[in-house]
Coordinates of C-alpha atoms in Angstrom, one line a residue:
Chain A
M1 CA 0.0 0.0 0.0
T2 CA 1.3 3.4 -0.7
G3 CA 0.5 6.7 1.0
G4 CA -0.1 10.0 -0.5
A5 CA -2.5 12.9 -0.2
R6 CA -6.1 12.0 0.9
G7 CA -8.8 12.0 -1.6
K8 CA -10.7 14.9 -3.0
V9 CA -14.3 15.1 -2.1
S10 CA -17.1 16.3 -4.4
D11 CA -20.8 16.7 -3.6
I12 CA -23.0 15.8 -6.6
V13 CA -26.6 15.0 -7.4
L14 CA -27.4 12.1 -9.7
G15 CA -30.5 11.0 -11.4
A16 CA -33.8 12.9 -11.7
G17 CA -37.3 13.0 -10.4
D18 CA -38.1 10.5 -7.7
G19 CA -34.8 8.7 -8.5
V20 CA -32.6 11.7 -7.6
V21 CA -29.7 10.8 -5.3
E22 CA -27.3 13.1 -3.5
A23 CA -23.8 11.6 -3.2
Y24 CA -20.3 12.3 -2.2
V25 CA -17.6 11.1 -4.5
V26 CA -14.1 10.6 -3.1
E27 CA -11.3 10.2 -5.5
P28 CA -7.5 9.9 -5.3
R29 CA -6.0 13.3 -5.5
D30 CA -3.0 12.1 -7.5
G31 CA -3.8 9.8 -10.3
A32 CA -6.6 7.6 -11.6
A33 CA -8.6 5.2 -9.5
R34 CA -7.9 1.5 -9.8
A35 CA -10.9 0.2 -7.9
G36 CA -14.2 1.5 -6.6
V37 CA -16.3 1.2 -3.5
L38 CA -19.9 2.0 -3.0
F39 CA -20.6 3.0 0.7
L40 CA -24.2 2.8 1.9
H41 CA -24.7 4.4 5.3
W42 CA -26.7 3.2 8.3
L43 CA -29.8 4.4 10.1
G44 CA -28.9 5.6 13.6
E45 CA -28.4 8.4 16.0
H46 CA -25.1 9.8 14.7
H47 CA -23.7 10.2 11.2
N48 CA -27.1 9.0 10.1
D49 CA -26.3 10.0 6.5
R50 CA -23.8 9.8 3.7
T51 CA -21.0 11.3 5.9
Q52 CA -20.8 8.1 7.9
F53 CA -18.1 6.5 5.8
L54 CA -16.5 9.7 4.5
S55 CA -13.3 9.3 6.4
E56 CA -13.0 5.7 5.4
A57 CA -13.5 6.6 1.8
R58 CA -10.7 9.2 2.1
E59 CA -8.4 6.6 3.6
L60 CA -9.1 4.3 0.7
A61 CA -8.5 7.1 -1.8
R62 CA -4.9 7.0 -0.7
L63 CA -4.8 3.4 -1.9
G64 CA -6.2 4.4 -5.3
V65 CA -9.9 3.8 -4.6
R66 CA -12.8 5.9 -6.0
S67 CA -15.8 5.8 -3.7
V68 CA -19.4 6.9 -4.1
L69 CA -21.4 7.5 -1.0
P70 CA -25.1 8.0 -1.8
A71 CA -27.7 9.3 0.6
G72 CA -30.3 6.8 1.7
R73 CA -34.0 7.5 1.3
L74 CA -36.1 4.7 2.8
P75 CA -36.5 4.8 5.8
W76 CA -34.6 8.0 6.3
V77 CA -37.0 10.3 4.4
P78 CA -40.3 8.5 4.0
D79 CA -41.5 6.3 6.8
P80 CA -42.6 2.7 6.2
I81 CA -46.4 2.9 6.1
D82 CA -48.0 -0.1 4.3
V83 CA -46.9 -2.9 2.1
E84 CA -47.7 -1.3 -1.3
T85 CA -45.9 1.9 -0.5
D86 CA -42.9 0.1 1.1
V87 CA -42.4 -2.3 -1.7
A88 CA -42.5 0.6 -4.2
N89 CA -40.0 2.6 -2.0
I90 CA -37.6 -0.4 -1.7
E91 CA -37.7 -0.7 -5.5
L92 CA -37.2 3.1 -5.9
E93 CA -34.2 2.8 -3.6
Q94 CA -32.7 0.2 -5.9
V95 CA -33.1 2.6 -8.8
R96 CA -31.3 5.3 -6.8
L97 CA -28.5 3.1 -5.6
G98 CA -28.2 1.6 -9.1
T99 CA -27.6 5.2 -10.3
A100 CA -24.9 5.6 -7.7
L101 CA -23.4 2.3 -8.8
D102 CA -23.4 3.4 -12.4
A103 CA -21.6 6.6 -11.4
L104 CA -19.0 4.5 -9.5
V105 CA -18.2 2.0 -12.3
A106 CA -17.9 4.9 -14.8
G107 CA -14.9 6.1 -12.8
P108 CA -12.2 3.5 -12.5
P109 CA -10.7 2.0 -15.7
T110 CA -12.4 -0.9 -17.3
G111 CA -11.4 -4.1 -15.5
A112 CA -11.0 -2.5 -12.1
P113 CA -12.4 -4.8 -9.4
V114 CA -15.8 -3.2 -8.9
A115 CA -16.7 -2.8 -12.5
S116 CA -18.0 -5.3 -15.0
S117 CA -17.8 -3.2 -18.2
A118 CA -17.3 0.4 -17.3
T119 CA -19.7 2.8 -19.0
T120 CA -17.0 5.3 -19.8
S121 CA -19.1 6.6 -22.7
A122 CA -21.5 8.0 -20.2
R123 CA -19.4 11.0 -19.2
C124 CA -20.4 14.5 -19.9
T125 CA -17.9 16.6 -21.8
G126 CA -17.5 19.4 -19.3
C127 CA -16.3 17.4 -16.3
S128 CA -15.6 13.9 -15.1
W129 CA -19.1 13.1 -13.8
P130 CA -21.5 10.9 -15.6
R131 CA -23.8 12.5 -18.1
G132 CA -26.9 13.9 -16.4
A133 CA -25.1 14.5 -13.1
R134 CA -25.3 18.0 -11.6
C135 CA -22.1 19.1 -10.0
S136 CA -22.6 21.3 -7.0
Q137 CA -18.8 21.3 -6.5
P138 CA -16.9 20.9 -9.7
P139 CA -14.0 18.6 -9.5
S140 CA -10.8 20.4 -8.6
Chain B
M1 CA -29.8 -4.2 3.5
H2 CA -30.4 -2.2 0.4
G3 CA -26.9 -3.0 -0.6
L4 CA -27.4 -6.8 -0.3
L5 CA -30.4 -6.5 -2.7
L6 CA -28.3 -4.4 -5.1
A7 CA -25.4 -6.8 -5.0
A8 CA -27.7 -9.7 -5.8
R9 CA -29.3 -7.8 -8.7
R10 CA -26.1 -6.2 -10.0
P11 CA -23.4 -8.8 -9.7
V12 CA -20.5 -6.5 -10.6
F13 CA -19.1 -6.4 -7.1
A14 CA -15.7 -8.1 -6.5
A15 CA -16.4 -8.0 -2.7
A16 CA -18.9 -6.9 -0.2
V17 CA -18.9 -5.9 3.5
V18 CA -22.1 -6.1 5.4
I19 CA -22.3 -4.4 8.7
A20 CA -25.0 -5.0 11.3
A21 CA -27.8 -5.9 9.0
T22 CA -30.9 -7.9 9.8
P23 CA -32.5 -10.6 7.7
R24 CA -35.9 -9.1 6.9
W25 CA -37.3 -5.6 6.3
G26 CA -40.1 -6.5 8.7
D27 CA -37.6 -6.8 11.5
W28 CA -37.2 -3.0 11.4
F29 CA -40.3 -1.7 9.8
L30 CA -42.9 -3.6 11.8
R31 CA -41.2 -2.9 15.1
F32 CA -40.3 0.7 14.8
W33 CA -42.9 2.3 12.6
K34 CA -46.7 2.2 12.6
V35 CA -47.2 0.1 9.5
Q36 CA -50.8 -0.4 8.4
G37 CA -52.3 -3.7 7.4
D38 CA -52.0 -7.3 8.3
R39 CA -48.6 -8.2 9.8
F40 CA -48.3 -11.6 8.1
D41 CA -49.3 -10.3 4.7
Y42 CA -46.7 -7.6 5.1
L43 CA -44.0 -10.1 5.8
R44 CA -45.1 -12.3 3.0
R45 CA -45.2 -9.5 0.4
L46 CA -41.8 -8.2 1.3
A47 CA -40.2 -11.6 1.5
P48 CA -38.8 -11.6 -2.1
L49 CA -37.0 -8.3 -1.3
D50 CA -35.7 -9.3 2.0
P51 CA -31.9 -9.2 2.6
I52 CA -31.8 -12.9 3.5
E53 CA -33.2 -13.7 0.1
A54 CA -30.7 -11.4 -1.6
A55 CA -27.9 -13.0 0.4
R56 CA -28.7 -16.3 -1.3
G57 CA -27.7 -14.7 -4.6
L58 CA -24.4 -13.2 -3.4
T59 CA -21.5 -14.2 -5.6
A60 CA -18.8 -12.0 -4.3
P61 CA -16.6 -12.7 -1.2
T62 CA -18.3 -11.1 1.7
L63 CA -17.2 -9.9 5.1
W64 CA -20.0 -9.9 7.7
Q65 CA -19.4 -7.6 10.7
F66 CA -21.7 -7.7 13.7
S67 CA -21.7 -6.3 17.2
S68 CA -21.9 -8.6 20.3
R69 CA -24.0 -6.0 22.2
D70 CA -26.4 -5.0 19.4
F71 CA -29.9 -4.3 20.8
F72 CA -31.4 -4.5 17.3
I73 CA -29.6 -7.6 15.8
A74 CA -29.7 -10.7 17.8
P75 CA -26.7 -13.0 17.2
M76 CA -29.0 -15.7 15.9
S77 CA -30.4 -13.3 13.3
A78 CA -26.9 -12.2 12.3
V79 CA -25.9 -15.8 11.8
E80 CA -29.1 -16.7 9.9
L81 CA -28.4 -13.9 7.5
A82 CA -24.8 -14.6 6.9
R83 CA -25.3 -18.3 6.5
A84 CA -27.8 -17.7 3.7
A85 CA -24.9 -16.7 1.4
P86 CA -23.7 -19.6 -0.7
V87 CA -20.1 -19.8 0.5
D88 CA -18.0 -22.9 0.6
G89 CA -16.8 -23.4 4.2
G90 CA -19.3 -21.0 5.7
P91 CA -19.5 -17.2 5.9
R92 CA -16.7 -15.0 7.2
I93 CA -18.4 -13.5 10.3
E94 CA -16.6 -11.1 12.6
W95 CA -17.9 -10.1 16.0
Y96 CA -17.0 -6.8 17.8
A97 CA -17.5 -5.5 21.3
A98 CA -19.8 -2.7 20.3
D99 CA -23.4 -1.8 19.9
H100 CA -25.4 -1.3 16.8
A101 CA -23.4 1.8 15.8
M102 CA -20.4 -0.4 15.4
R103 CA -18.0 2.3 16.5
S104 CA -15.0 0.0 16.5
A105 CA -11.6 0.8 15.3
K106 CA -10.9 -2.9 14.9
A107 CA -13.9 -3.3 12.7
R108 CA -12.9 -0.4 10.6
A109 CA -9.3 -1.7 10.2
A110 CA -10.6 -5.2 9.4
R111 CA -12.8 -4.1 6.6
K112 CA -10.1 -1.8 5.2
Q113 CA -7.8 -4.8 5.1
F114 CA -10.5 -7.0 3.6
L115 CA -11.2 -4.5 0.8
A116 CA -7.5 -4.0 0.2
T117 CA -7.0 -7.7 -0.4
A118 CA -10.2 -8.2 -2.4
L119 CA -9.6 -5.2 -4.6
N120 CA -5.8 -6.0 -5.0
L121 CA -4.8 -2.7 -3.5
A122 CA -1.8 -4.0 -1.6

C-alpha cells in the first residue's frame, strides 16, 4: 500500500425526479482510481447520513480507490407505512442506488475490481461526472 | 440491507462488506414504525425483497461484521443472514464488542484490510 494525499471530495446530485440521489464522490487526488467502493450508510443516532463513511473513503483514496457515498432515502425520508408503499419505495431505492453504482463504475478504468464493463461513454464533456449529473462542487 | 439487494441484482461487485444488517425488512419496519395492514401479509409480500433472500444470490466474497451488544440484531439473526450466502466453508463473520453503531476501530481496520485484499490494493 502506498501513502499520499487524501482524496478529493465532491458533492454531486445524480438521477432525476423520484430517483434523484445526492452523493459524495471521493477520488484519489493524485492519479486515476484503480478500484471503486460504494458505501451505503446506516440508520442511527449519529452520522445517520452519507457522511458516515467519508473518512474511510478518504483513507481508501490513498490506496487508489474511488468511492461513491449516496444518501439513503427509505426509511430516512419516507416512513414505512404499508406494504404497497414500502415495496415501491424499496424498488425506488434500488433505482437510486443503481444510479450511484453506475456513477461508480464509470470512474475506474475498465477491469477495475468493482466494475463489469465500465460505461465510460456516459461521461459529460464538461467534467468527469456521468452524463446527467449535476455538480454542486466541480472537481478540482 | 439495500446493498445486499443491489449486490444480488447487479453482480458487478468483487467484494462486499455487510455491517449490522438484519435478515428481513419487517424486523425493522414492523417494530419501529406504525405500518398499516396485516402483519403476516406484510412479511409475505416483502419476502422476495428481504436481505436474506438477496444473500442467497451473493456471488462476491463477503465480510459480515456484527456487534456482540447490538440491541437490534440478535446474534442468531446475524448468523441466519450470513449463512444464507452460498459460500463454501461458511461465511466470514466477525464479532466486535460494540453496539449497533459499530464504533469499533478494529472493525474499521478489518474491513479496510479485507477490501485492500479483495480489490488488489496491496
